[in-house]
Structures are given as structure tokens and as C-alpha cells.
GROMACS .gro file of N, CA and C in nm:
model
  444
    1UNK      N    1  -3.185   0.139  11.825
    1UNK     CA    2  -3.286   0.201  11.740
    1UNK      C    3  -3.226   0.308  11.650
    2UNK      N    4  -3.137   0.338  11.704
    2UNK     CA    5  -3.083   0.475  11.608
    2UNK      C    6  -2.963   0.416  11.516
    3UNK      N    7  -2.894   0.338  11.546
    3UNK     CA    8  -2.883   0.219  11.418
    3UNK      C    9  -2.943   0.183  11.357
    4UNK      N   10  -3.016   0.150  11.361
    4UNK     CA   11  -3.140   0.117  11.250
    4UNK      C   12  -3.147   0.216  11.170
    5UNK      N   13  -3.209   0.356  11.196
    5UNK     CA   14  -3.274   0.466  11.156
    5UNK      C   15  -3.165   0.519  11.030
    6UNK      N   16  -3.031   0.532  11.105
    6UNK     CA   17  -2.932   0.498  11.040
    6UNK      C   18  -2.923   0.431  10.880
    7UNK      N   19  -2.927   0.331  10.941
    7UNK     CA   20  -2.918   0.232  10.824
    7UNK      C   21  -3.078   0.195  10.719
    8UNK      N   22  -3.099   0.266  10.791
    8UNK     CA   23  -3.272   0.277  10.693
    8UNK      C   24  -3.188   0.433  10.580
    9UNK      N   25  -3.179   0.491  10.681
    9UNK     CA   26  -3.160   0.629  10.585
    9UNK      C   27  -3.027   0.576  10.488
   10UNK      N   28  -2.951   0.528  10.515
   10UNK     CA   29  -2.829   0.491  10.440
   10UNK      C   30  -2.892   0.391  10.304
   11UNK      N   31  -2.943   0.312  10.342
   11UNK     CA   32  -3.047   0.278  10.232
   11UNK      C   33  -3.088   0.335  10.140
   12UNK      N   34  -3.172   0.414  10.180
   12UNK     CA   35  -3.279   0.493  10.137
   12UNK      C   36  -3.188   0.593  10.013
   13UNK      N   37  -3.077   0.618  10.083
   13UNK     CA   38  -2.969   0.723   9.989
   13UNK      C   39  -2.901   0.643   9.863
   14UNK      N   40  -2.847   0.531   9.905
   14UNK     CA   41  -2.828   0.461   9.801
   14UNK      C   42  -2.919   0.403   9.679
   15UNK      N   43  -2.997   0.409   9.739
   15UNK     CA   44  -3.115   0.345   9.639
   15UNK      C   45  -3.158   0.490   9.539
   16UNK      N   46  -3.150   0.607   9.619
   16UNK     CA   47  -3.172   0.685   9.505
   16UNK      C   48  -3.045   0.745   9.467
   17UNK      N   49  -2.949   0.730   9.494
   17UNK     CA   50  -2.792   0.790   9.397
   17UNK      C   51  -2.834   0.664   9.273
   18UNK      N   52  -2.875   0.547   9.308
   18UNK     CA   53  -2.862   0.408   9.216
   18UNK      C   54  -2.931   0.451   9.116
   19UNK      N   55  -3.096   0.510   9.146
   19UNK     CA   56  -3.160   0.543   9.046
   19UNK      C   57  -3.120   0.672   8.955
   20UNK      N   58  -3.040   0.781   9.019
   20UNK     CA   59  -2.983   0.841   8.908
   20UNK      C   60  -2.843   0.840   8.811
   21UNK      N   61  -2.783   0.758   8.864
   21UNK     CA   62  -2.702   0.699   8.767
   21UNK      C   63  -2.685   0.560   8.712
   22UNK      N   64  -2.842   0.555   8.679
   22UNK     CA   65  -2.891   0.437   8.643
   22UNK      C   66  -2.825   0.432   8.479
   23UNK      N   67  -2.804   0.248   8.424
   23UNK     CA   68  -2.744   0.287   8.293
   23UNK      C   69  -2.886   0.285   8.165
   24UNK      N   70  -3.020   0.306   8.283
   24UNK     CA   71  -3.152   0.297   8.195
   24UNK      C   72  -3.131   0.417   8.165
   25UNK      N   73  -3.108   0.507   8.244
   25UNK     CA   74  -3.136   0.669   8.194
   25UNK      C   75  -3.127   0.711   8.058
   26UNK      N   76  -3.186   0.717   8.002
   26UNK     CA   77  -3.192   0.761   7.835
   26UNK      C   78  -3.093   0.852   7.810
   27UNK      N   79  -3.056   0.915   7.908
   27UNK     CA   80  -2.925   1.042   7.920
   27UNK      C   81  -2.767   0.953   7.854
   28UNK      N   82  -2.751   0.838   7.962
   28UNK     CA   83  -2.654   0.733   8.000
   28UNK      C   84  -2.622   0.654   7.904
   29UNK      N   85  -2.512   0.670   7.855
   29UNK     CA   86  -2.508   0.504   7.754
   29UNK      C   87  -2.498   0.416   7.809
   30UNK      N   88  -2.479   0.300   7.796
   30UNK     CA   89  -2.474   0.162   7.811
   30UNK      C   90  -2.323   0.155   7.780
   31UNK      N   91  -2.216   0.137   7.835
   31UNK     CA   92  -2.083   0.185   7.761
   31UNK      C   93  -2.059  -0.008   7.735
   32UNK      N   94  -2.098  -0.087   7.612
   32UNK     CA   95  -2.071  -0.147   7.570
   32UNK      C   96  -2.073  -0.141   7.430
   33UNK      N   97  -2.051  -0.281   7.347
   33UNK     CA   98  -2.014  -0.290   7.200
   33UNK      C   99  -2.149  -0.238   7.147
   34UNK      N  100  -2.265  -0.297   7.166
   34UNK     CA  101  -2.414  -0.285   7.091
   34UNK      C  102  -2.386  -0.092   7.078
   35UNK      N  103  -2.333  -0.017   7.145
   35UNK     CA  104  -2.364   0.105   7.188
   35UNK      C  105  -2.235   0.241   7.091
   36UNK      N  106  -2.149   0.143   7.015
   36UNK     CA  107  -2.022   0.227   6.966
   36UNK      C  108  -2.115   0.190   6.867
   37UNK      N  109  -1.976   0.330   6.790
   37UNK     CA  110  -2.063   0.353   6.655
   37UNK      C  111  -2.035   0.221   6.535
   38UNK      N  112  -2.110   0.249   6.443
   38UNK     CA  113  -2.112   0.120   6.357
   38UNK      C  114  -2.073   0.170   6.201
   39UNK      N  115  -2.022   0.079   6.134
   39UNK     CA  116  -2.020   0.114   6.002
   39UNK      C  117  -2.116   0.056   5.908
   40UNK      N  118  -2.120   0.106   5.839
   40UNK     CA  119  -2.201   0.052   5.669
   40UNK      C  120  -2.066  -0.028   5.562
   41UNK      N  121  -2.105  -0.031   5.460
   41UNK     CA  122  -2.012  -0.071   5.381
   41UNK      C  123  -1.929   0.022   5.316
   42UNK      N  124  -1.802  -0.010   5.321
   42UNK     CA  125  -1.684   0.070   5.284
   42UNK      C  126  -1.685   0.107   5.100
   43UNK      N  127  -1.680   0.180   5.047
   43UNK     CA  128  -1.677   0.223   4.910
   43UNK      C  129  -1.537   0.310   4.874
   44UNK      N  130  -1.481   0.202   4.813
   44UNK     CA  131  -1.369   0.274   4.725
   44UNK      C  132  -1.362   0.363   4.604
   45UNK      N  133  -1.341   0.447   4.575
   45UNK     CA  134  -1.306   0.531   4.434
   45UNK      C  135  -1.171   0.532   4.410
   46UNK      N  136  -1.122   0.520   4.285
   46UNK     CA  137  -1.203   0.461   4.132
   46UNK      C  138  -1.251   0.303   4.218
   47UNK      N  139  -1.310   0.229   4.170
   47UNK     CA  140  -1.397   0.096   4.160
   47UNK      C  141  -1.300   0.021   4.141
   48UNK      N  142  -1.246  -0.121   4.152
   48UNK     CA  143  -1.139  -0.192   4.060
   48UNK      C  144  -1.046  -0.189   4.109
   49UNK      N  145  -0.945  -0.221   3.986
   49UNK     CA  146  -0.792  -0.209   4.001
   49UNK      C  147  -0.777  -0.043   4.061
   50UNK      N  148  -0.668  -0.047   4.145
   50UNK     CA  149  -0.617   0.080   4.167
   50UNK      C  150  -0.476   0.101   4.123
   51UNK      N  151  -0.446   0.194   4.021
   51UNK     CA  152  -0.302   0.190   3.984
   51UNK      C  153  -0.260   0.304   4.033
   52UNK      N  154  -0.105   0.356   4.000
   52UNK     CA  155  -0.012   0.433   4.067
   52UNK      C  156  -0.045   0.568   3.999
   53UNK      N  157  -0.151   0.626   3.930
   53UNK     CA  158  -0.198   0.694   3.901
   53UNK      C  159  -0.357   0.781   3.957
   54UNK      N  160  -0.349   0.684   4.050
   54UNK     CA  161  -0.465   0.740   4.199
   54UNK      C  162  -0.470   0.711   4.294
   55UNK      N  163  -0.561   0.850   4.313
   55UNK     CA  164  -0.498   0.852   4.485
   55UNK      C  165  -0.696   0.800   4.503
   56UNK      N  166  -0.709   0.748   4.653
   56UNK     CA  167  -0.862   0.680   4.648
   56UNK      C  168  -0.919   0.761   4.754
   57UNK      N  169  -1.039   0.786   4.709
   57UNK     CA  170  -1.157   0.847   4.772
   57UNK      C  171  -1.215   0.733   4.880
   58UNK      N  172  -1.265   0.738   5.003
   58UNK     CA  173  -1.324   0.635   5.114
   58UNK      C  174  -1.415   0.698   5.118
   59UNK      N  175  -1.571   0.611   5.124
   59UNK     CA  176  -1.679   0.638   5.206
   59UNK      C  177  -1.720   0.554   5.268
   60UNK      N  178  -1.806   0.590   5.384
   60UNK     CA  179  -1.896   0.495   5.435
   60UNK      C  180  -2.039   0.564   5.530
   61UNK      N  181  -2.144   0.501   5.574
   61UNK     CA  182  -2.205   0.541   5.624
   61UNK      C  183  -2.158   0.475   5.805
   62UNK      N  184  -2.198   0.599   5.856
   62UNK     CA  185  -2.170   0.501   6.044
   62UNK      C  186  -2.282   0.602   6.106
   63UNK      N  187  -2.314   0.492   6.223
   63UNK     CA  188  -2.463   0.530   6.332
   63UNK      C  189  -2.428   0.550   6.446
   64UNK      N  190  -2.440   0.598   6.532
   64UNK     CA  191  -2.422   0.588   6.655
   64UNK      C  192  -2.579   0.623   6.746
   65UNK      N  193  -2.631   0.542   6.830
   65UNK     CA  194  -2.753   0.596   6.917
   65UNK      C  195  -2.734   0.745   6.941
   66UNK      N  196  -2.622   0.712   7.042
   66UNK     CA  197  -2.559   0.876   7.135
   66UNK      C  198  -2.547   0.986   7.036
   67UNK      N  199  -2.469   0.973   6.909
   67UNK     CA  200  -2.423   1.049   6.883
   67UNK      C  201  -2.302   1.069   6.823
   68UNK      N  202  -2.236   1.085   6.753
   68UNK     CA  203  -2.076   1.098   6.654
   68UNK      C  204  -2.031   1.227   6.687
   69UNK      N  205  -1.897   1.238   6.746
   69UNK     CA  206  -1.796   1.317   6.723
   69UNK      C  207  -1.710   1.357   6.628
   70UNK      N  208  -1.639   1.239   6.577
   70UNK     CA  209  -1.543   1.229   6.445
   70UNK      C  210  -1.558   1.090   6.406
   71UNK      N  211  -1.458   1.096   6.301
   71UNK     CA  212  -1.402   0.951   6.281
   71UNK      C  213  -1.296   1.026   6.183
   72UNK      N  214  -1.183   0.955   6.174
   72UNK     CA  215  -1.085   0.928   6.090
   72UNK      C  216  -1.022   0.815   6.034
   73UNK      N  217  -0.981   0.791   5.926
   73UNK     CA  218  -0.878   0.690   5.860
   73UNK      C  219  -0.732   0.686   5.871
   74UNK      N  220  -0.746   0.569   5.900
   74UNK     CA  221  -0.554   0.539   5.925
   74UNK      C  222  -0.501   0.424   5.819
   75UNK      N  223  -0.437   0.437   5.729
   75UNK     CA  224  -0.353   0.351   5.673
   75UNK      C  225  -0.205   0.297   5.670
   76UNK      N  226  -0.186   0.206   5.644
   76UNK     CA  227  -0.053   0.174   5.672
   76UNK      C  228  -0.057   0.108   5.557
   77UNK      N  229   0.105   0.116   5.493
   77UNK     CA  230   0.166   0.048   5.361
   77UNK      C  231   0.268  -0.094   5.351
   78UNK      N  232   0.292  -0.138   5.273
   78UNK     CA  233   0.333  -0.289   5.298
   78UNK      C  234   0.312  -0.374   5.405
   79UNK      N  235   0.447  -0.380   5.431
   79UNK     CA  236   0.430  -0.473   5.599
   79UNK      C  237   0.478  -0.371   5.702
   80UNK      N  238   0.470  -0.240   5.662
   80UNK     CA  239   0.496  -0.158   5.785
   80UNK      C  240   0.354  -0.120   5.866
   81UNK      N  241   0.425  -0.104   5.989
   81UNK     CA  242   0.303  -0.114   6.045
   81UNK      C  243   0.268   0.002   6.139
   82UNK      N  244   0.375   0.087   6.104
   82UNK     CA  245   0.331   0.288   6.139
   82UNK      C  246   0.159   0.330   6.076
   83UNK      N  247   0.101   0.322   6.143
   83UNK     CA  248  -0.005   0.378   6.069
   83UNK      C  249  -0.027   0.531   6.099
   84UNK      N  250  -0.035   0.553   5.932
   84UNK     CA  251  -0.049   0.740   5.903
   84UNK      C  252  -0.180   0.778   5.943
   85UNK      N  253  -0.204   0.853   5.997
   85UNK     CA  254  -0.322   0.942   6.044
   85UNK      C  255  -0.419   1.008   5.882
   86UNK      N  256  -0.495   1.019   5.864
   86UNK     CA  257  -0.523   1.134   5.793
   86UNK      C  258  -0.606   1.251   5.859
   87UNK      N  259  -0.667   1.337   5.792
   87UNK     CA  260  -0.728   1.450   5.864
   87UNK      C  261  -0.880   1.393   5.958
   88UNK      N  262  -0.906   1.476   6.036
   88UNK     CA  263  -0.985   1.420   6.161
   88UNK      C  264  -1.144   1.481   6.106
   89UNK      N  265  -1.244   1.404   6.056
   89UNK     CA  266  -1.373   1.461   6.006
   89UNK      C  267  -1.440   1.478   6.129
   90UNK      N  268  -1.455   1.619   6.202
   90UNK     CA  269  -1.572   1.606   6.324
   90UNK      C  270  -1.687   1.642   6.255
   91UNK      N  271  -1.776   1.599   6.376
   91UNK     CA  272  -1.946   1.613   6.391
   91UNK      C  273  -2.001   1.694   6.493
   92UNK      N  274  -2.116   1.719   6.434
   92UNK     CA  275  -2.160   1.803   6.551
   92UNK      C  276  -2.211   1.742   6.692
   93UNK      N  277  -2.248   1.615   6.672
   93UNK     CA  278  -2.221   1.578   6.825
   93UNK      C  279  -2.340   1.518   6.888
   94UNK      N  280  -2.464   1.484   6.959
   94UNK     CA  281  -2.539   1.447   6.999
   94UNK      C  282  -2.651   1.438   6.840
   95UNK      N  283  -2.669   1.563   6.754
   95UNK     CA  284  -2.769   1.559   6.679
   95UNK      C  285  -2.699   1.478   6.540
   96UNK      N  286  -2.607   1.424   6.566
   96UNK     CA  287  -2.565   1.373   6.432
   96UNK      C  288  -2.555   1.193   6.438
   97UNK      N  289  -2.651   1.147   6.483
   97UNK     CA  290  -2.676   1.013   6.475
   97UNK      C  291  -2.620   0.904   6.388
   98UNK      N  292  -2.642   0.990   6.241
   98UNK     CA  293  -2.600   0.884   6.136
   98UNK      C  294  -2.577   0.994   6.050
   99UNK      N  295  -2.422   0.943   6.006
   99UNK     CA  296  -2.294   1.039   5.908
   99UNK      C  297  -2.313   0.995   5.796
  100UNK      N  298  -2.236   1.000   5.724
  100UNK     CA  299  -2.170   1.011   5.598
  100UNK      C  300  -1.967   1.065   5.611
  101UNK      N  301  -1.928   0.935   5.675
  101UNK     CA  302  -1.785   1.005   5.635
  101UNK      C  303  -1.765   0.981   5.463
  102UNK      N  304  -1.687   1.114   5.461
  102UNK     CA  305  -1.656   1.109   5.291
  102UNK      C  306  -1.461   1.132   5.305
  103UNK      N  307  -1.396   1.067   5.273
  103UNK     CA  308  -1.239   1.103   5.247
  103UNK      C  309  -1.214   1.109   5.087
  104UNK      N  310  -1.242   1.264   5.071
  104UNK     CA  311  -1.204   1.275   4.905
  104UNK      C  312  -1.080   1.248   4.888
  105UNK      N  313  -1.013   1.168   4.775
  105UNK     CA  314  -0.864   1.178   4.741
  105UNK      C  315  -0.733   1.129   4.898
  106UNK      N  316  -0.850   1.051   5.000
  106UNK     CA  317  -0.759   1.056   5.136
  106UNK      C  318  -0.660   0.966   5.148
  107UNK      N  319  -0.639   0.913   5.060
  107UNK     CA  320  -0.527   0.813   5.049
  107UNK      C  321  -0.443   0.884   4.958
  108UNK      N  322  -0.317   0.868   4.943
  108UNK     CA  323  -0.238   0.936   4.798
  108UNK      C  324  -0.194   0.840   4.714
  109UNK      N  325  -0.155   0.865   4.619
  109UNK     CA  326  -0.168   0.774   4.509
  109UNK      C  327   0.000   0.716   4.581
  110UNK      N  328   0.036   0.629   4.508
  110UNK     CA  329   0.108   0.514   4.605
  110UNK      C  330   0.186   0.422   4.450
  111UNK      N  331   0.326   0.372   4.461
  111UNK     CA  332   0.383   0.334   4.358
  111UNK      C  333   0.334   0.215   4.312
  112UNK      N  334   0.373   0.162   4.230
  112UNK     CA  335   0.305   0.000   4.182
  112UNK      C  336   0.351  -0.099   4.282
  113UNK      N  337   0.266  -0.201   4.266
  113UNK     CA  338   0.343  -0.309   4.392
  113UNK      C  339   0.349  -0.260   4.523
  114UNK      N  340   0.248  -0.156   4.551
  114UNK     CA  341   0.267  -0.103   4.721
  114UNK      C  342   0.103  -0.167   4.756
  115UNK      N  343   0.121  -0.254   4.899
  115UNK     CA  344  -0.014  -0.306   4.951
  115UNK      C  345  -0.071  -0.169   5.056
  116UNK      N  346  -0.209  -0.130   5.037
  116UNK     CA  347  -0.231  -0.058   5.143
  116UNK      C  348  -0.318  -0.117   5.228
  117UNK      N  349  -0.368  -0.092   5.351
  117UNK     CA  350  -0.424  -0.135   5.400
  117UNK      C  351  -0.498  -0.020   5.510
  118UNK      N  352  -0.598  -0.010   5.514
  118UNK     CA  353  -0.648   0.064   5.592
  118UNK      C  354  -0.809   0.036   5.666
  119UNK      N  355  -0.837   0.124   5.795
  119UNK     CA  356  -0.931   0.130   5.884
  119UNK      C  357  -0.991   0.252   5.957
  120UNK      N  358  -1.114   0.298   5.957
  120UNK     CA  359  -1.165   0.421   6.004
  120UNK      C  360  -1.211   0.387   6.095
  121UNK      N  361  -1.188   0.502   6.239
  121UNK     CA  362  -1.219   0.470   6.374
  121UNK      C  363  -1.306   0.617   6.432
  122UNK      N  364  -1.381   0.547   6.459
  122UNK     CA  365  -1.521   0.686   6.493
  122UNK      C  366  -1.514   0.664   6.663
  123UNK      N  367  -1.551   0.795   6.672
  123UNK     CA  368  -1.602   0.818   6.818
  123UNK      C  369  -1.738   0.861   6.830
  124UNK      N  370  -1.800   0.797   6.945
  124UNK     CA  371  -1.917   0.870   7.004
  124UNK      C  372  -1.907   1.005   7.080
  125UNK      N  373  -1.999   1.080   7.132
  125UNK     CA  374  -2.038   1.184   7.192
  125UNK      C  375  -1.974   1.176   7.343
  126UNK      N  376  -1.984   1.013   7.387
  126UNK     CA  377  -1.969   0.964   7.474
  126UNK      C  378  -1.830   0.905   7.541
  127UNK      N  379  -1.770   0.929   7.419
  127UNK     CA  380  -1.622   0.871   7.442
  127UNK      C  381  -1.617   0.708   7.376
  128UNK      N  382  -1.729   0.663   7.327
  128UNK     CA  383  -1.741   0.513   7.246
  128UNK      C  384  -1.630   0.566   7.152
  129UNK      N  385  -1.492   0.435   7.161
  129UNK     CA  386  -1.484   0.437   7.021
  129UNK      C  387  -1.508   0.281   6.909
  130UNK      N  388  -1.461   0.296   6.803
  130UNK     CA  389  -1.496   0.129   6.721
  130UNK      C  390  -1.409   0.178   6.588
  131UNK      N  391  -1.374   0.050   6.548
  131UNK     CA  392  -1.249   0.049   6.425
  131UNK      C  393  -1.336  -0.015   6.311
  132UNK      N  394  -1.334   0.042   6.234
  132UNK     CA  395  -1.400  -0.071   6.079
  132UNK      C  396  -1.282  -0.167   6.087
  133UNK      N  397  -1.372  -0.277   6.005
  133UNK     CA  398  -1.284  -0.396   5.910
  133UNK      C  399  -1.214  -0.346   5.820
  134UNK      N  400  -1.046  -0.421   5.840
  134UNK     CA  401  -0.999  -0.358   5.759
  134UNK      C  402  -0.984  -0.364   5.607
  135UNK      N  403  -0.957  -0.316   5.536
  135UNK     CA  404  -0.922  -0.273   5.376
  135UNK      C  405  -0.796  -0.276   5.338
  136UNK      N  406  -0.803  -0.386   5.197
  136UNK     CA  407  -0.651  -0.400   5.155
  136UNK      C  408  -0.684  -0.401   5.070
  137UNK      N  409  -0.563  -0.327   4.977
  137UNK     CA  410  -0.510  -0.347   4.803
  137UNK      C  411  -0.426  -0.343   4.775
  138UNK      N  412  -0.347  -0.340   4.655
  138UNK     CA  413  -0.270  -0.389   4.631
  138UNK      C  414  -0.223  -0.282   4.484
  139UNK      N  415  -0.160  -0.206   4.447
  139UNK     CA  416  -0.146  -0.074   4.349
  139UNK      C  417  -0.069  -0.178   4.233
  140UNK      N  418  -0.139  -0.119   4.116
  140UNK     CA  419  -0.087  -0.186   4.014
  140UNK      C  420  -0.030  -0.125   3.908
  141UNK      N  421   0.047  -0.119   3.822
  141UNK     CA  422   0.097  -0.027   3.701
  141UNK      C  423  -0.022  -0.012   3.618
  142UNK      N  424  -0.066   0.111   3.587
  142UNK     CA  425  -0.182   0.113   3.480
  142UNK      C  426  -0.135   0.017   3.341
  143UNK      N  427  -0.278   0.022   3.279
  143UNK     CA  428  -0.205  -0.078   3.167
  143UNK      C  429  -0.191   0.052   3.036
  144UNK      N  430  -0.051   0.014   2.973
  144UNK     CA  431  -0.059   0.073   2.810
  144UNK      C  432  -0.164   0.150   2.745
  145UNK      N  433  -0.185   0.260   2.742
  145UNK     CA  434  -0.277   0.332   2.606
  145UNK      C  435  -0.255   0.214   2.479
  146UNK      N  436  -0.337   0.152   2.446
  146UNK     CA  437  -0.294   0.098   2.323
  146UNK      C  438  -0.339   0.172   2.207
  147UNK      N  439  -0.440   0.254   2.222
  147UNK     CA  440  -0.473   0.334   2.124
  147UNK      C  441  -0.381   0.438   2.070
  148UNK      N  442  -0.379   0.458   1.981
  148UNK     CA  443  -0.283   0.575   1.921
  148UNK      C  444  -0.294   0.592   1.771
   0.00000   0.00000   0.00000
């Protein structure tokens, strides 16, 4: 009988540790894909051709349920495959749902014939992280002033 009682109470304990670290808890993420942050569509500055005379501005919009920490951009050039860091945009954190990363000028302008390629990787509040699709171009020699 006192086995039992036992194992009633042992029950009884598990079933409520279960219910508070339940992954319903509105507190709790869900630590899967549906649950990292997401991007919008990527926007380049200038528009177009990019020649060796600019450096490019990145935006995008990203969501997270939980919450955004940062995100940053990493690019890498030709076929190398070191990817450069740039500076780390944080957030304030649970109340910042849906951003606006902006990278003014975050790429540097880059010689003709150099491919770049790059990807911004955000974090949640939660420790979610997620990589955008990546971005390639290709730097071109501006063309001639023909005017004069």
C-alpha cells in the first residue's frame, strides 16, 4: 500500500513539473523553424548595376513571435569563403517583434569584377537563430560620362 501511495504521489509530481514546463506556455517557445525569426524581402541600394564606385546599403524587414535580439550581415567575396562580419544591430528584446534592420553603406564599395555574396542572421530573445537567402552580385566598372 505504501507503494502505491508512493507512486500515486510520484505521479501526481510529474504531471505537474509537465504542466509547467509545458511548450503551450505562452512564456515558452516552441524551439522550432515556424518559431525563428523571419525575413521580408531584401532591398539593395543603389537599385541595379552596382559599380566600384559604391558601397550598398541592406534592408529588410524580420518578425519574430518571441522577440529579436540582433541580427547582423555577413558577406563573403569571390570564391572565398571567410565570411566578414559587419557591425551587430541589437534590439530591445521581447517588445520588438517586428524590426527594420537597416545596414547604411554596410557593404564597402568593392573593385570591378568582384562577386559578393551575402546573408543576415537574426536572433530571437530566445536564443532562435535563422539565416536569410542568400544575395549575390557581381561589381561592375561604371560606364563613361559621355557628356562633356
Amino acid at each position: 500500500m505504501k507503494k502505491i501511495k508512493v507512486f500515486a504521489l510520484l505521479v501526481c509530481c510529474m504531471a505537474a513539473l509537465s504542466s509547467c514546463i509545458s511548450h503551450k506556455n505562452e512564456y515558452v517557445p516552441e524551439f522550432d523553424d515556424k518559431n525563428a525569426p523571419m525575413f521580408g524581402t531584401i532591398e539593395m541600394t543603389p537599385k541595379g548595376e552596382i559599380t566600384s564606385n559604391d558601397a550598398v546599403s541592406v534592408k529588410v524587414d524580420i518578425v519574430c513571435m518571441y522577440g529579436l535580439s540582433g541580427a547582423q550581415l555577413w558577406y563573403e567575396l569571390n570564391d572565398d569563403t571567410e565570411k566578414i562580419p559587419t557591425r551587430l544591430i541589437q534590439f530591445k528584446g521581447e517588445n520588438d517583434k517586428a524590426v527594420t534592420y537597416k545596414g547604411d553603406k554596410i557593404i564597402p564599395k568593392q573593385k570591378a569584377g568582384t562577386t559578393v555574396r551575402f546573408r543576415i542572421v537574426a536572433s530571437s530573445t530566445h536564443g532562435m537563430r535563422n539565416t536569410s537567402n542568400m544575395v549575390t552580385y557581381t561589381v561592375v566598372d561604371p560606364k563613361p560620362d559621355t557628356e562633356k
